Short mmCIF file of C-alpha atoms (C1' of nucleotides) in Angstrom, two decimals:
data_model
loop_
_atom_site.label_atom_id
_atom_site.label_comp_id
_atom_site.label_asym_id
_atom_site.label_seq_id
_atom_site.Cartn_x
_atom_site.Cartn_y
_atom_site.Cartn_z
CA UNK A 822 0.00 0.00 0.00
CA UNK A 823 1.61 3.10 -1.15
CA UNK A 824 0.34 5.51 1.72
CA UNK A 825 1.84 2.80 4.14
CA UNK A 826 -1.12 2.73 5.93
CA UNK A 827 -1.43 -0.46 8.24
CA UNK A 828 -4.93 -1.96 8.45
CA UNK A 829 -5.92 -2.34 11.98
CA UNK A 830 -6.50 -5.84 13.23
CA UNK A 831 -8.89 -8.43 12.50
CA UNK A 832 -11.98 -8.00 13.60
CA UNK A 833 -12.33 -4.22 13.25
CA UNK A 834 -14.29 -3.84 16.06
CA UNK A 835 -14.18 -2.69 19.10
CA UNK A 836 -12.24 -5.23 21.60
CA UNK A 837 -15.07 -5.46 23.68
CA UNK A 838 -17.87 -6.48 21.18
CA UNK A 839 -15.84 -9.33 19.60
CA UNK A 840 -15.61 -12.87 20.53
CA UNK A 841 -14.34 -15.97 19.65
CA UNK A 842 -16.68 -17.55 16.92
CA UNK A 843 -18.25 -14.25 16.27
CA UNK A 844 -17.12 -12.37 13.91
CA UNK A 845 -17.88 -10.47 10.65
CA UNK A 846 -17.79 -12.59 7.34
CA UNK A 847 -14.55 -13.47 5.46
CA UNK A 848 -15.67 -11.67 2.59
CA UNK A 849 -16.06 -8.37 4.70
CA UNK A 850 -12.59 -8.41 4.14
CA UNK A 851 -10.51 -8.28 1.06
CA UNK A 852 -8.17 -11.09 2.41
CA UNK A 853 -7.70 -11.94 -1.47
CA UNK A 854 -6.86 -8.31 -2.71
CA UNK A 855 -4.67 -7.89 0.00
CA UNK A 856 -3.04 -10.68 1.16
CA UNK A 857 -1.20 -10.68 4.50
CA UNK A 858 -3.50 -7.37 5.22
CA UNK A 859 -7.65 -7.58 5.26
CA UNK A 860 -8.74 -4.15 4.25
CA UNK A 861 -11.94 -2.63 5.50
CA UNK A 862 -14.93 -2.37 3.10
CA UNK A 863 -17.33 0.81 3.22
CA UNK A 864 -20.14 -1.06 4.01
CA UNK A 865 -18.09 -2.53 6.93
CA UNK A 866 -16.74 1.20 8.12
CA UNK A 867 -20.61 2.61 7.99
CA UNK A 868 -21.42 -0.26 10.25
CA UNK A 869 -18.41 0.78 12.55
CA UNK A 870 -19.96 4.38 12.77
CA UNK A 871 -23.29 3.19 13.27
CA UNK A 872 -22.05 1.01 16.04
CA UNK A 873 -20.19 3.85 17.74
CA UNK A 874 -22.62 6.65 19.51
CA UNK A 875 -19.60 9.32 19.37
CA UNK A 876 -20.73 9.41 15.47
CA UNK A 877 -24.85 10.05 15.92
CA UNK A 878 -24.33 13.34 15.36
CA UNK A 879 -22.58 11.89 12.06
CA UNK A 880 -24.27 8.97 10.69
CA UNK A 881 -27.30 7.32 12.91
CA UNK A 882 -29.67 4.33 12.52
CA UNK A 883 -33.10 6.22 11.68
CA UNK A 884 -36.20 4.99 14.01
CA UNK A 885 -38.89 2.81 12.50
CA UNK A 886 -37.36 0.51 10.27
CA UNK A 887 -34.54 -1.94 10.74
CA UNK A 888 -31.41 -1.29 8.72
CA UNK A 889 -31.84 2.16 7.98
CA UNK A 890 -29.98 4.91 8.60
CA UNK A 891 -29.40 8.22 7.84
CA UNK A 892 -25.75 10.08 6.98
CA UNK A 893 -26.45 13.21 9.09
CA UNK A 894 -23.31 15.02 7.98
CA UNK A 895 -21.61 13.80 4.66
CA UNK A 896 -19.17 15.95 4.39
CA UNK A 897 -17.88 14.23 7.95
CA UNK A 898 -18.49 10.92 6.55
CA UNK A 899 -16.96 11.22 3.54
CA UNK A 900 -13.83 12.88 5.74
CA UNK A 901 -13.41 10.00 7.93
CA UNK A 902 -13.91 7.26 5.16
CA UNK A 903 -11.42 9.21 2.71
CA UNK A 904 -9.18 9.37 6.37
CA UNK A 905 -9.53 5.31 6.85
CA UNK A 906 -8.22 4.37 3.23
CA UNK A 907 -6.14 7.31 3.22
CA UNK A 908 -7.67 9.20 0.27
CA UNK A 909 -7.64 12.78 1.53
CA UNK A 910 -9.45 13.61 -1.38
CA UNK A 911 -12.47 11.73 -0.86
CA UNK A 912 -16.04 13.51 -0.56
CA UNK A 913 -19.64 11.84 -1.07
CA UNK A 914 -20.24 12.19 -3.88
CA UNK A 915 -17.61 9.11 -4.15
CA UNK A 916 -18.28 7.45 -1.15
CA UNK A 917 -21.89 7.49 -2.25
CA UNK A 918 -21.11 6.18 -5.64
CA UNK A 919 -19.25 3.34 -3.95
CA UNK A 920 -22.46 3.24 -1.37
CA UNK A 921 -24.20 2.71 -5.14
CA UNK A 922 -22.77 0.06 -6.16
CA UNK A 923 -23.74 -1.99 -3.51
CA UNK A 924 -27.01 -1.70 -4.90
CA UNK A 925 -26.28 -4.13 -7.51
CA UNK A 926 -25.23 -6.68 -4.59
CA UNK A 927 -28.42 -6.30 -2.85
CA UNK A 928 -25.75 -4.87 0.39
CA UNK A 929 -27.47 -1.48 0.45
CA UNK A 930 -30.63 0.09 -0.61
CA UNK A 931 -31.88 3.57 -1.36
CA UNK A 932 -35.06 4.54 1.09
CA UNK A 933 -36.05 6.95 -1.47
CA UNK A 934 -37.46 10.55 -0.87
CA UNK A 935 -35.20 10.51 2.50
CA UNK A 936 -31.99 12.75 1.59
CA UNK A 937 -29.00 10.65 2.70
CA UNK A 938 -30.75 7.89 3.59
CA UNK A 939 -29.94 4.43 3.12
CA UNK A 940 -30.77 0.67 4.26
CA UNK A 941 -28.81 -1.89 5.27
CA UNK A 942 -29.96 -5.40 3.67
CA UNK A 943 -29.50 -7.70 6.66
CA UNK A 944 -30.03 -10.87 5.07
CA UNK A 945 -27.36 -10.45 2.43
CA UNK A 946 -24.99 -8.62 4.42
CA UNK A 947 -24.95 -10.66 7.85
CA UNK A 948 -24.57 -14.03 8.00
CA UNK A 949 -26.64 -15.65 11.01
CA UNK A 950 -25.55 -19.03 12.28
CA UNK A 951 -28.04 -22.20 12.71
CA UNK A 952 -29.50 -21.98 16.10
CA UNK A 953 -27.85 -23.46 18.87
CA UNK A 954 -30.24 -25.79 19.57
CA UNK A 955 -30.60 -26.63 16.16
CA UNK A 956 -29.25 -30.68 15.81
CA UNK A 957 -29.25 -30.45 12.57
CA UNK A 958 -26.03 -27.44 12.16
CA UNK A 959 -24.07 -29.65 14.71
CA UNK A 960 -20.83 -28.23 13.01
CA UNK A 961 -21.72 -24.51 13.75
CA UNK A 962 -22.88 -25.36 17.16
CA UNK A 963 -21.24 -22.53 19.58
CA UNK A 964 -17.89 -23.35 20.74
CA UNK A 965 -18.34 -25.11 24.40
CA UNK A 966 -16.02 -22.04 26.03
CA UNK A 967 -18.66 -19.52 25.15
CA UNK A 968 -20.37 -18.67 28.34
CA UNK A 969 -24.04 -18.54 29.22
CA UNK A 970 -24.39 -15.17 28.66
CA UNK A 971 -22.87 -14.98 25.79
CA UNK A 972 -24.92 -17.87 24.58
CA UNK A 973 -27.79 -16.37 25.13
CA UNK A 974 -26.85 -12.89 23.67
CA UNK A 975 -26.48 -14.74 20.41
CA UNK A 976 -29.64 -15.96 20.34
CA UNK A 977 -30.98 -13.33 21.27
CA UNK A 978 -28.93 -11.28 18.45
CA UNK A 979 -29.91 -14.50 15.90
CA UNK A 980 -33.56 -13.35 16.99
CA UNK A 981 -33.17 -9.88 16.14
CA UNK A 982 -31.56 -10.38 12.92
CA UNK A 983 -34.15 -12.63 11.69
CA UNK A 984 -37.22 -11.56 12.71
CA UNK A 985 -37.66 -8.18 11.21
CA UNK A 986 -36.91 -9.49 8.27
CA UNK A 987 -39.03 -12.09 8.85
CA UNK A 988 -41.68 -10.15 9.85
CA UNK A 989 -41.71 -8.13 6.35
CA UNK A 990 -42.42 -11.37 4.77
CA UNK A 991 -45.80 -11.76 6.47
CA UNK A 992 -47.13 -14.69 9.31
CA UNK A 993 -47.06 -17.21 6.67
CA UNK A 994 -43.25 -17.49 5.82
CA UNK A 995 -41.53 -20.30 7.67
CA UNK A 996 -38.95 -18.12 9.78
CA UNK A 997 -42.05 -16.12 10.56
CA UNK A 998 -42.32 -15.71 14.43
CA UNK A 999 -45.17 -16.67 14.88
CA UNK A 1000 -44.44 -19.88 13.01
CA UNK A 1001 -41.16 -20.10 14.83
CA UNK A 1002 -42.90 -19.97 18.23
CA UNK A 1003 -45.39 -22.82 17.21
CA UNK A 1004 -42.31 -24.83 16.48
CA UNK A 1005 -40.90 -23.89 19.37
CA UNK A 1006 -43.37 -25.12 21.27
CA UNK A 1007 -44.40 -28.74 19.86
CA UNK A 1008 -40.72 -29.08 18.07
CA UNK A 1009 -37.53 -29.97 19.71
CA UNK A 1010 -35.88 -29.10 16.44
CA UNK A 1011 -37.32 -25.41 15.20
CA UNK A 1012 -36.50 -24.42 11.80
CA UNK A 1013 -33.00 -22.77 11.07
CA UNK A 1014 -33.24 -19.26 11.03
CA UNK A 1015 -31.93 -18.70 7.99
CA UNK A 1016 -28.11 -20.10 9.02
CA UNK A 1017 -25.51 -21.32 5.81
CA UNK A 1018 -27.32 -24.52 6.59
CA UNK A 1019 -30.28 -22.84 4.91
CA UNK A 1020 -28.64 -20.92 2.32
CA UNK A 1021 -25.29 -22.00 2.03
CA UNK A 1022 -25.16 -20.49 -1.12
CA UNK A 1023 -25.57 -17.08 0.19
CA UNK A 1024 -23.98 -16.93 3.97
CA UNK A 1025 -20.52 -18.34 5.03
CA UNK A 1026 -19.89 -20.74 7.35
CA UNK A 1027 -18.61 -19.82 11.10
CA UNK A 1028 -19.74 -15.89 11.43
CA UNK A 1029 -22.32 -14.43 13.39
CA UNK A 1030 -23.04 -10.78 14.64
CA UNK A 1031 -23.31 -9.15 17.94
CA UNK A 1032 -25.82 -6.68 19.02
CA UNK A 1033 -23.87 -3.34 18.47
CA UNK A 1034 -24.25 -4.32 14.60
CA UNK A 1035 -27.72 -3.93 15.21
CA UNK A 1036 -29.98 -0.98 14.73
CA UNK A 1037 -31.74 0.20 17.72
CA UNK A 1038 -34.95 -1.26 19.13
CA UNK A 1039 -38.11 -0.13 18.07
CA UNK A 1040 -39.30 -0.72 21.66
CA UNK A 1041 -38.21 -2.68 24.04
CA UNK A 1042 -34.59 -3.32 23.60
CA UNK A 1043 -32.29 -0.81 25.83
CA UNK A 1044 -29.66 1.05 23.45
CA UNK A 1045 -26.29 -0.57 22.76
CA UNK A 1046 -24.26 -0.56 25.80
CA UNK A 1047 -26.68 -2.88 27.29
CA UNK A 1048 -26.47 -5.21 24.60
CA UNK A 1049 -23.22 -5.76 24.26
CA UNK A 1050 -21.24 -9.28 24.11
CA UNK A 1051 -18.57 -9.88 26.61
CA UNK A 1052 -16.03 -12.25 26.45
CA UNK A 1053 -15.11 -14.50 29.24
CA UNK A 1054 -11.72 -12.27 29.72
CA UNK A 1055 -10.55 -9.00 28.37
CA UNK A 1056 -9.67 -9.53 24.36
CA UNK A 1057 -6.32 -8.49 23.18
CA UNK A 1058 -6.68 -4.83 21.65
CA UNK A 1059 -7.89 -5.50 18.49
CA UNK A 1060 -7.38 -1.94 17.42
CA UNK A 1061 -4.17 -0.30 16.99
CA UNK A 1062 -3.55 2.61 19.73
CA UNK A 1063 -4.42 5.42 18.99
CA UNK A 1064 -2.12 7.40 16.84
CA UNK A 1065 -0.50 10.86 18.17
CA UNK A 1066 -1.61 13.65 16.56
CA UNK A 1067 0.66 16.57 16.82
CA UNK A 1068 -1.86 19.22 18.28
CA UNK A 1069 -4.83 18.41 20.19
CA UNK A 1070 -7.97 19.41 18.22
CA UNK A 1071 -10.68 21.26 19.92
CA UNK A 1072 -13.27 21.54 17.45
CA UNK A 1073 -12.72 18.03 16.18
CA UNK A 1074 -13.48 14.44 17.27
CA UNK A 1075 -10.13 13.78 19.53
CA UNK A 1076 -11.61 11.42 21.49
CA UNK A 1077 -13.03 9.33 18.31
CA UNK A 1078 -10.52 9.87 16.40
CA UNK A 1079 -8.55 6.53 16.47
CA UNK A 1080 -11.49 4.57 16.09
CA UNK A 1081 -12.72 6.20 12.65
CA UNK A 1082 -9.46 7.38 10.88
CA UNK A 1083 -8.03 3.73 11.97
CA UNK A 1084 -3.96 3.94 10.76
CA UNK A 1085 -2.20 6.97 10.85
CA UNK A 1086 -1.34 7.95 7.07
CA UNK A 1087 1.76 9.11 5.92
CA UNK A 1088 2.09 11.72 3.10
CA UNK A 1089 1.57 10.39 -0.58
CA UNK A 1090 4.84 9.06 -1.85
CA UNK A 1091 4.29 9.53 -5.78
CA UNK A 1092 0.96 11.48 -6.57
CA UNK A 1093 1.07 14.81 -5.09
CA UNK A 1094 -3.00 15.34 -4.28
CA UNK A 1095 -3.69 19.05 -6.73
CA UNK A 1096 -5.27 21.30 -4.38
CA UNK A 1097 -3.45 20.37 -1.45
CA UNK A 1098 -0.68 22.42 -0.72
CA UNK A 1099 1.92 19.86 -0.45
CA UNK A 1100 -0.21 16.94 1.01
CA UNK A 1101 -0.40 18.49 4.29
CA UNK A 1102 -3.96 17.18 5.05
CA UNK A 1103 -2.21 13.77 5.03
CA UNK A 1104 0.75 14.86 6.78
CA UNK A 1105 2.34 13.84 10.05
CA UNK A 1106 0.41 16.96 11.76
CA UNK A 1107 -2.43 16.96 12.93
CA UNK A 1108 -5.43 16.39 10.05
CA UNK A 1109 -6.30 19.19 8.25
CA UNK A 1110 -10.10 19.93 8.42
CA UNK A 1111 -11.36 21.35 4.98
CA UNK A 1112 -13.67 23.78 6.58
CA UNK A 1113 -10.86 25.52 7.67
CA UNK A 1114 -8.33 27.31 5.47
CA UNK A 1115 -5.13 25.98 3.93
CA UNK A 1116 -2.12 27.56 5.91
CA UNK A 1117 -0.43 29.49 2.68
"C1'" DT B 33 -29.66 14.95 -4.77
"C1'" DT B 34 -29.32 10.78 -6.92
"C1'" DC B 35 -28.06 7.70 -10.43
"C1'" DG B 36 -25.06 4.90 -13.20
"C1'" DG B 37 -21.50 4.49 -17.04
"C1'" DA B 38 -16.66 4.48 -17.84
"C1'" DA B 39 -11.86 4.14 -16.86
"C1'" DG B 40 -8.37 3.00 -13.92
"C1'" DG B 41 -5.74 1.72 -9.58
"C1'" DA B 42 -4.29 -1.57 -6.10
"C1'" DT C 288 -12.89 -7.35 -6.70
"C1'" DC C 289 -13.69 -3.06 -4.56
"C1'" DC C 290 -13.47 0.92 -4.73
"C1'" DT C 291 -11.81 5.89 -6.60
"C1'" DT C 292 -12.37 9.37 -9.81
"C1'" DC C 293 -14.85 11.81 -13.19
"C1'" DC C 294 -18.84 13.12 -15.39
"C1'" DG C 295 -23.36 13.64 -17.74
"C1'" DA C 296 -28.16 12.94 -17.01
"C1'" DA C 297 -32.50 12.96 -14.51
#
DNA sequence: TTCGGAAGGA
DNA sequence: TCCTTCCGAA
């Protein structure tokens, strides 16, 4: 990688949401582009600002339906995606055609008439694994270390994947819950909901989701931080520490910072960026916000 | 504001 | 393959 950037580690998330056996998706990674290196994918980074409630005032799951959200300031989105793949030069109207072409993939969808609005399509995009009780997915049965709790939380997670989508498809589809309770009830074996063992064409093996992937509750649920998965012990730091910026900045995000610009980016080696007076926005100062003026 | 084609980079 | 960049059209 020419800027030198280092991709944090694998998972990108925060240390405390991840867990052995849950994790995103091989193919949320470009293992095969990159090899030695898994680079994030946008779709991947707006799920990181979703999960993170320093960025609501940035990017924020909208209430009433599941999987949408709303880019409250694109200028700052752009700013931190162009920061994360060190393109100082990115904006939305290129994140948002790369946003488009997920489209195509079925990823992402347009909620139209909402300006900078956009919806996440669950089913393609997270892979849920078999239930747990489920005899039949004996190979993606939960490893036996995973406590209780964490158990539980998946289900529970599994459950809140599912069933909105579910729901949209009306009482009569099989993963429908009201289906799914009446083969709860008189089954010992309920139907998968919706695991690679029920479209293994279209989910990987071995890769579930935790809750902060989730959009808020319509109701009931509390907000994130009481839904999050802990691991039996404190997980290595899965994310590099935070880089030192020369100057503190006030008016910016300091305290988010290392989260959303993940690797600290060197200057461009070859391509000076035009309009940049000598790459400083990518320099080893601190970033240089566009609203302000270029120092001469 | 949103869309999608086209070219190109890594 | 996944963007990034540019651009014309709606």
């Amino acid at each position: 990688m020419q800027c030198g950037c280092v991709p944090p580690p694998l998972p990108a998330l925060p240390g405390s949401y991840w867990v052995p056996g849950l994790a995103f998706p091989d193919w949320a990674y470009k293992a095969e582009s990159s090899p030695g290196s898994r680079q994030i994918q946008l779709w991947h980074f707006i799920l990181e600002l979703l999960q993170k409630e320093e960025f609501r005032h940035v990017i924020a799951w909208q209430q009433g339906e599941y999987g949408e959200f709303v880019i409250k300031d694109p200028d700052e989105v752009a700013r931190l995606w162009g920061r994360r793949k060190c393109k100082p030069q990115m904006n939305y109207d290129k994140l948002s055609r790369a946003l488009r072409y997920y489209y195509n993939k079925r990823i992402l969808h347009k909620t139209k008439g909402k300006r900078f609005t956009y919806r996440f399509n669950f089913s393609k995009l997270i892979f849920v694994n078999c239930p747990l009780w489920d005899a039949r997915c004996p190979a993606l049965l939960a490893p036996p270390t995973l406590p209780t709790q964490l158990v539980q939380n998946v289900v529970l997670s599994r459950r809140a994947l599912v069933e909105p989508l579910v729901w949209a498809r009306g009482p009569r589809h099989p993963l429908h819950p009201e289906v799914l309770e009446k083969s709860r009830l008189g089954s010992a074996s309920p139907p998968c909901l919706g695991g690679s063992c029920c479209h293994p064409e279209e989910f990987p093996p071995l890769a579930a989701f935790p809750h902060p992937l989730l959009p808020p509750p319509l109701r009931d649920w509390a907000p994130f931080p009481g839904h999050v998965l802990h691991p039996p012990r404190p997980p290595l730091p899965l994310l590099p520490p935070p880089p030192q910026l020369g100057t503190p900045n006030p008016g910016g995000l300091p305290k988010t910072e290392p989260f959303a610009l993940g690797p600290h980016c060197p200057p461009p080696q070859k391509k000076p960026f035009p309009g940049l007076l000598g790459g400083s926005a990518v320099s080893g100062g601190p970033p240089h916000d566009p609203k302000l003026p270029l120092a001469p």
